[in-house]
PDB file of C-alpha atoms in Angstrom:
ATOM      1  CA  ALA A 107     127.730  26.973 122.199  1.00 50.00           C
ATOM      2  CA  LEU A 108     126.470  28.629 125.318  1.00 60.00           C
ATOM      3  CA  ARG A 109     123.486  27.125 127.095  1.00 74.00           C
ATOM      4  CA  VAL A 110     122.621  30.293 128.985  1.00 79.00           C
ATOM      5  CA  LYS A 111     122.793  33.728 127.399  1.00 79.00           C
ATOM      6  CA  MET A 112     125.156  36.074 129.201  1.00 77.00           C
ATOM      7  CA  LYS A 113     123.523  39.164 130.691  1.00 82.00           C
ATOM      8  CA  GLU A 114     126.630  41.329 130.564  1.00 82.00           C
ATOM      9  CA  PRO A 115     130.091  41.023 128.982  1.00 76.00           C
ATOM     10  CA  TYR A 116     132.983  39.380 130.819  1.00 75.00           C
ATOM     11  CA  MET A 117     135.199  42.430 130.363  1.00 79.00           C
ATOM     12  CA  LYS A 118     134.917  45.910 128.815  1.00 82.00           C
ATOM     13  CA  HIS A 119     137.596  48.058 127.161  1.00 84.00           C
ATOM     14  CA  GLN A 120     136.917  51.618 125.991  1.00 86.00           C
ATOM     15  CA  LEU A 121     138.608  52.782 122.779  1.00 86.00           C
ATOM     16  CA  SER A 122     136.946  56.251 122.703  1.00 84.00           C
ATOM     17  CA  GLY A 123     136.423  57.087 119.033  1.00 83.00           C
ATOM     18  CA  LYS A 124     138.970  54.651 117.605  1.00 86.00           C
ATOM     19  CA  GLY A 125     137.591  52.164 115.114  1.00 89.00           C
ATOM     20  CA  VAL A 126     138.675  48.566 115.713  1.00 91.00           C
ATOM     21  CA  GLU A 127     140.281  47.020 112.625  1.00 92.00           C
ATOM     22  CA  SER A 128     141.626  43.701 113.928  1.00 93.00           C
ATOM     23  CA  LEU A 129     141.578  41.625 117.075  1.00 90.00           C
ATOM     24  CA  ARG A 130     143.936  38.749 117.954  1.00 90.00           C
ATOM     25  CA  PHE A 131     143.902  36.613 121.087  1.00 85.00           C
ATOM     26  CA  ARG A 132     146.973  34.714 122.356  1.00 81.00           C
ATOM     27  CA  PRO A 133     145.759  31.468 123.960  1.00 71.00           C
ATOM     28  CA  PHE A 134     147.460  30.339 127.176  1.00 71.00           C
ATOM     29  CA  GLU A 135     148.886  33.851 127.676  1.00 76.00           C
ATOM     30  CA  ASP A 136     145.636  35.747 128.475  1.00 80.00           C
ATOM     31  CA  VAL A 137     146.653  38.605 126.158  1.00 87.00           C
ATOM     32  CA  CYS A 138     144.490  40.189 123.492  1.00 88.00           C
ATOM     33  CA  GLY A 139     145.910  42.513 120.818  1.00 92.00           C
ATOM     34  CA  ILE A 140     143.592  45.147 119.350  1.00 92.00           C
ATOM     35  CA  GLY A 141     144.471  46.950 116.125  1.00 93.00           C
ATOM     36  CA  HIS A 142     142.627  50.264 115.743  1.00 93.00           C
ATOM     37  CA  THR A 143     142.849  53.476 113.718  1.00 91.00           C
ATOM     38  CA  ALA A 144     145.249  55.128 116.205  1.00 90.00           C
ATOM     39  CA  GLY A 145     147.642  52.136 116.489  1.00 91.00           C
ATOM     40  CA  ILE A 146     147.545  49.007 118.602  1.00 91.00           C
ATOM     41  CA  SER A 147     146.557  48.196 122.165  1.00 90.00           C
ATOM     42  CA  SER A 148     147.166  45.061 124.182  1.00 90.00           C
ATOM     43  CA  ILE A 149     144.947  44.114 127.081  1.00 89.00           C
ATOM     44  CA  VAL A 150     145.178  41.353 129.662  1.00 87.00           C
ATOM     45  CA  ILE A 151     142.098  39.187 130.157  1.00 81.00           C
ATOM     46  CA  PRO A 152     142.689  37.119 133.312  1.00 77.00           C
ATOM     47  CA  GLY A 153     141.374  33.580 133.438  1.00 68.00           C
ATOM     48  CA  SER A 154     140.508  33.344 129.751  1.00 65.00           C
ATOM     49  CA  GLY A 155     143.511  31.278 128.689  1.00 56.00           C
ATOM     50  CA  GLU A 156     141.850  27.883 128.929  1.00 56.00           C
ATOM     51  CA  PRO A 157     138.078  27.566 129.275  1.00 57.00           C
ATOM     52  CA  ASN A 158     138.069  23.828 130.129  1.00 59.00           C
ATOM     53  CA  LEU A 159     139.813  23.281 133.437  1.00 54.00           C
ATOM     54  CA  ASP A 160     141.611  19.996 133.843  1.00 55.00           C
ATOM     55  CA  SER A 161     141.121  18.302 137.200  1.00 53.00           C
ATOM     56  CA  MET A 162     144.894  17.823 137.571  1.00 52.00           C
ATOM     57  CA  GLU A 163     145.535  21.497 136.865  1.00 56.00           C
ATOM     58  CA  HIS A 164     145.200  24.512 139.134  1.00 56.00           C
ATOM     59  CA  PHE A 165     145.156  22.265 142.232  1.00 58.00           C
ATOM     60  CA  THR A 166     141.475  21.395 141.812  1.00 65.00           C
ATOM     61  CA  ASN A 167     141.889  17.679 142.505  1.00 70.00           C
ATOM     62  CA  PRO A 168     140.427  17.162 146.002  1.00 70.00           C
ATOM     63  CA  PHE A 169     142.198  13.789 146.384  1.00 77.00           C
ATOM     64  CA  MET A 170     145.675  15.160 145.603  1.00 80.00           C
ATOM     65  CA  ASP A 171     148.318  14.135 148.125  1.00 85.00           C
ATOM     66  CA  ASN A 172     151.367  16.214 149.080  1.00 88.00           C
ATOM     67  CA  LYS A 173     153.643  14.672 146.462  1.00 91.00           C
ATOM     68  CA  GLN A 174     151.157  15.244 143.632  1.00 87.00           C
ATOM     69  CA  ARG A 175     150.573  18.817 144.781  1.00 86.00           C
ATOM     70  CA  ARG A 176     154.323  19.498 144.847  1.00 89.00           C
ATOM     71  CA  GLU A 177     154.778  17.933 141.387  1.00 89.00           C
ATOM     72  CA  ALA A 178     151.904  20.017 139.979  1.00 84.00           C
ATOM     73  CA  GLU A 179     153.390  23.181 141.438  1.00 85.00           C
ATOM     74  CA  VAL A 180     156.821  22.449 139.949  1.00 86.00           C
ATOM     75  CA  ARG A 181     155.263  21.586 136.577  1.00 85.00           C
ATOM     76  CA  SER A 182     153.262  24.824 136.502  1.00 83.00           C
ATOM     77  CA  LEU A 183     156.376  26.841 137.373  1.00 83.00           C
ATOM     78  CA  LEU A 184     158.406  25.096 134.657  1.00 82.00           C
ATOM     79  CA  GLU A 185     155.684  25.836 132.085  1.00 82.00           C
ATOM     80  CA  LYS A 186     156.068  29.543 132.859  1.00 82.00           C
ATOM     81  CA  LEU A 187     159.831  29.455 132.165  1.00 79.00           C
ATOM     82  CA  SER A 188     161.083  30.026 128.663  1.00 78.00           C
ATOM     83  CA  PRO A 189     163.434  27.266 127.418  1.00 76.00           C
ATOM     84  CA  ASP A 190     166.461  29.575 127.263  1.00 75.00           C
ATOM     85  CA  MET A 191     166.143  30.251 131.013  1.00 73.00           C
ATOM     86  CA  ILE A 192     166.706  26.565 131.879  1.00 72.00           C
ATOM     87  CA  ALA A 193     170.407  25.888 132.556  1.00 70.00           C
ATOM     88  CA  LEU A 194     172.157  22.620 133.366  1.00 72.00           C
ATOM     89  CA  ASP A 195     174.771  24.394 135.485  1.00 72.00           C
ATOM     90  CA  PRO A 196     173.156  25.294 138.866  1.00 71.00           C
ATOM     91  CA  ASP A 197     175.853  27.929 139.449  1.00 70.00           C
ATOM     92  CA  ALA A 198     174.704  29.824 136.347  1.00 67.00           C
ATOM     93  CA  ILE A 199     171.629  31.147 138.169  1.00 67.00           C
ATOM     94  CA  GLY A 200     172.385  34.273 140.155  1.00 69.00           C
ATOM     95  CA  SER A 201     175.829  34.760 138.666  1.00 69.00           C
ATOM     96  CA  VAL A 202     177.128  37.150 136.056  1.00 71.00           C
ATOM     97  CA  GLU A 203     178.652  35.586 132.970  1.00 66.00           C
ATOM     98  CA  GLU A 204     182.203  36.663 132.262  1.00 65.00           C
ATOM     99  CA  SER A 205     182.633  38.895 129.243  1.00 71.00           C
ATOM    100  CA  ASN A 206     186.015  37.397 128.370  1.00 81.00           C
ATOM    101  CA  LEU A 207     185.651  34.515 125.892  1.00 84.00           C
ATOM    102  CA  ILE A 208     188.789  32.742 127.155  1.00 87.00           C
ATOM    103  CA  GLN A 209     187.541  32.743 130.758  1.00 84.00           C
ATOM    104  CA  ARG A 210     184.163  31.388 129.680  1.00 83.00           C
ATOM    105  CA  ARG A 211     185.728  28.554 127.687  1.00 88.00           C
ATOM    106  CA  GLN A 212     188.063  27.718 130.596  1.00 89.00           C
ATOM    107  CA  ARG A 213     185.104  27.604 133.009  1.00 86.00           C
ATOM    108  CA  MET A 214     183.155  25.336 130.641  1.00 88.00           C
ATOM    109  CA  ARG A 215     186.208  23.035 130.346  1.00 93.00           C
ATOM    110  CA  ASP A 216     186.496  22.899 134.149  1.00 93.00           C
ATOM    111  CA  VAL A 217     182.813  21.993 134.506  1.00 91.00           C
ATOM    112  CA  ALA A 218     183.152  19.270 131.847  1.00 93.00           C
ATOM    113  CA  GLU A 219     186.275  17.846 133.536  1.00 95.00           C
ATOM    114  CA  GLU A 220     184.494  17.731 136.917  1.00 94.00           C
ATOM    115  CA  ALA A 221     181.553  15.911 135.336  1.00 93.00           C
ATOM    116  CA  ASP A 222     183.896  13.412 133.646  1.00 94.00           C
ATOM    117  CA  ALA A 223     185.727  12.808 136.936  1.00 94.00           C
ATOM    118  CA  ARG A 224     182.422  12.220 138.752  1.00 93.00           C
ATOM    119  CA  LYS A 225     181.292   9.807 136.032  1.00 92.00           C
ATOM    120  CA  ALA A 226     184.599   7.892 136.231  1.00 92.00           C
ATOM    121  CA  GLU A 227     184.240   7.611 140.019  1.00 91.00           C
ATOM    122  CA  GLU A 228     180.704   6.268 139.635  1.00 89.00           C
ATOM    123  CA  MET A 229     181.850   3.692 137.074  1.00 87.00           C
ATOM    124  CA  GLU A 230     184.680   2.591 139.388  1.00 87.00           C
ATOM    125  CA  ALA A 231     182.215   2.285 142.276  1.00 84.00           C
ATOM    126  CA  LEU A 232     179.933   0.118 140.116  1.00 81.00           C
ATOM    127  CA  LYS A 233     182.847  -2.178 139.251  1.00 79.00           C
ATOM    128  CA  ASN A 234     183.777  -2.615 142.916  1.00 79.00           C
ATOM    129  CA  LYS A 235     180.202  -3.167 144.037  1.00 76.00           C
ATOM    130  CA  LYS A 236     179.565  -6.477 145.764  1.00 71.00           C
ATOM    131  CA  ASP A 237     176.950  -8.910 144.475  1.00 64.00           C
ATOM    132  CA  LYS A 238     173.537  -8.465 145.982  1.00 66.00           C
ATOM    133  CA  LYS A 239     172.358 -11.044 148.516  1.00 64.00           C
ATOM    134  CA  ARG A 240     169.663 -13.065 146.800  1.00 60.00           C
ATOM    135  CA  MET A 241     167.054 -15.168 148.502  1.00 61.00           C
ATOM    136  CA  ARG A 242     166.004 -18.852 148.318  1.00 65.00           C
ATOM    137  CA  GLY A 243     169.118 -20.546 147.048  1.00 64.00           C
ATOM    138  CA  ARG A 244     170.012 -18.010 144.375  1.00 63.00           C
ATOM    139  CA  SER A 245     173.301 -17.199 146.083  1.00 66.00           C
ATOM    140  CA  LYS A 246     174.700 -20.713 145.868  1.00 74.00           C
ATOM    141  CA  ILE A 247     178.207 -20.897 144.463  1.00 79.00           C
ATOM    142  CA  ALA A 248     177.187 -22.732 141.277  1.00 78.00           C
ATOM    143  CA  LYS A 249     174.639 -20.024 140.447  1.00 78.00           C
ATOM    144  CA  LYS A 250     177.204 -17.252 141.101  1.00 78.00           C
ATOM    145  CA  LEU A 251     179.719 -18.897 138.794  1.00 80.00           C
ATOM    146  CA  ALA A 252     177.061 -19.411 136.126  1.00 80.00           C
ATOM    147  CA  ARG A 253     176.146 -15.718 136.279  1.00 78.00           C
ATOM    148  CA  LYS A 254     179.794 -14.695 135.942  1.00 77.00           C
ATOM    149  CA  HIS A 255     180.508 -17.034 133.030  1.00 75.00           C
ATOM    150  CA  LYS A 256     177.264 -16.751 131.039  1.00 75.00           C
ATOM    151  CA  ASN A 257     178.807 -14.307 128.519  1.00 72.00           C
ATOM    152  CA  ILE A 258     181.792 -16.532 127.726  1.00 74.00           C
ATOM    153  CA  ILE A 259     181.464 -18.056 124.252  1.00 74.00           C
ATOM    154  CA  ASP A 260     183.128 -21.443 123.709  1.00 76.00           C
ATOM    155  CA  ASP A 261     182.662 -24.411 121.353  1.00 79.00           C
ATOM    156  CA  ASN A 262     179.743 -25.840 123.339  1.00 78.00           C
ATOM    157  CA  MET A 263     177.884 -22.506 123.196  1.00 76.00           C
ATOM    158  CA  LEU A 264     178.392 -22.257 119.443  1.00 79.00           C
ATOM    159  CA  LYS A 265     177.038 -25.800 118.976  1.00 82.00           C
ATOM    160  CA  LEU A 266     173.983 -24.969 121.076  1.00 78.00           C
ATOM    161  CA  LYS A 267     173.280 -21.794 119.078  1.00 78.00           C
ATOM    162  CA  GLU A 268     173.411 -23.726 115.798  1.00 76.00           C
TER     163      GLU A 268
END
């Protein structure tokens, strides 16, 4: 409840002779729908979406560093986007989709093939990657051989597991 009685309303909206029948508020969108005898009206009520401000929201944290501020800005922009606007293909933004179904399928195949080729290159690079230099005796030859052969299962390993 309110601790102090308000002296005047936050916002006024004149409906001149139309009787209000229903009123619905959309939280987080600052929109209020008014059903009256002559139809419906929708009004925007700025700042009424969330009455309790979070300290990490709306850049009100005084101790926020540059990285946190940038993350908060990106997060607030992403919240405004509808999910169907988010695309995995960065070339999809600002381009016009082809109307021909065959061309679209061919383009999607090309994108998938490029992604598969990139993934194969990354896997090949991981296979050819040299062992990391380890400190304090961890790079001795016996330790390297033990690391390479620890997944080999032989009779001795089976006896130890039993």
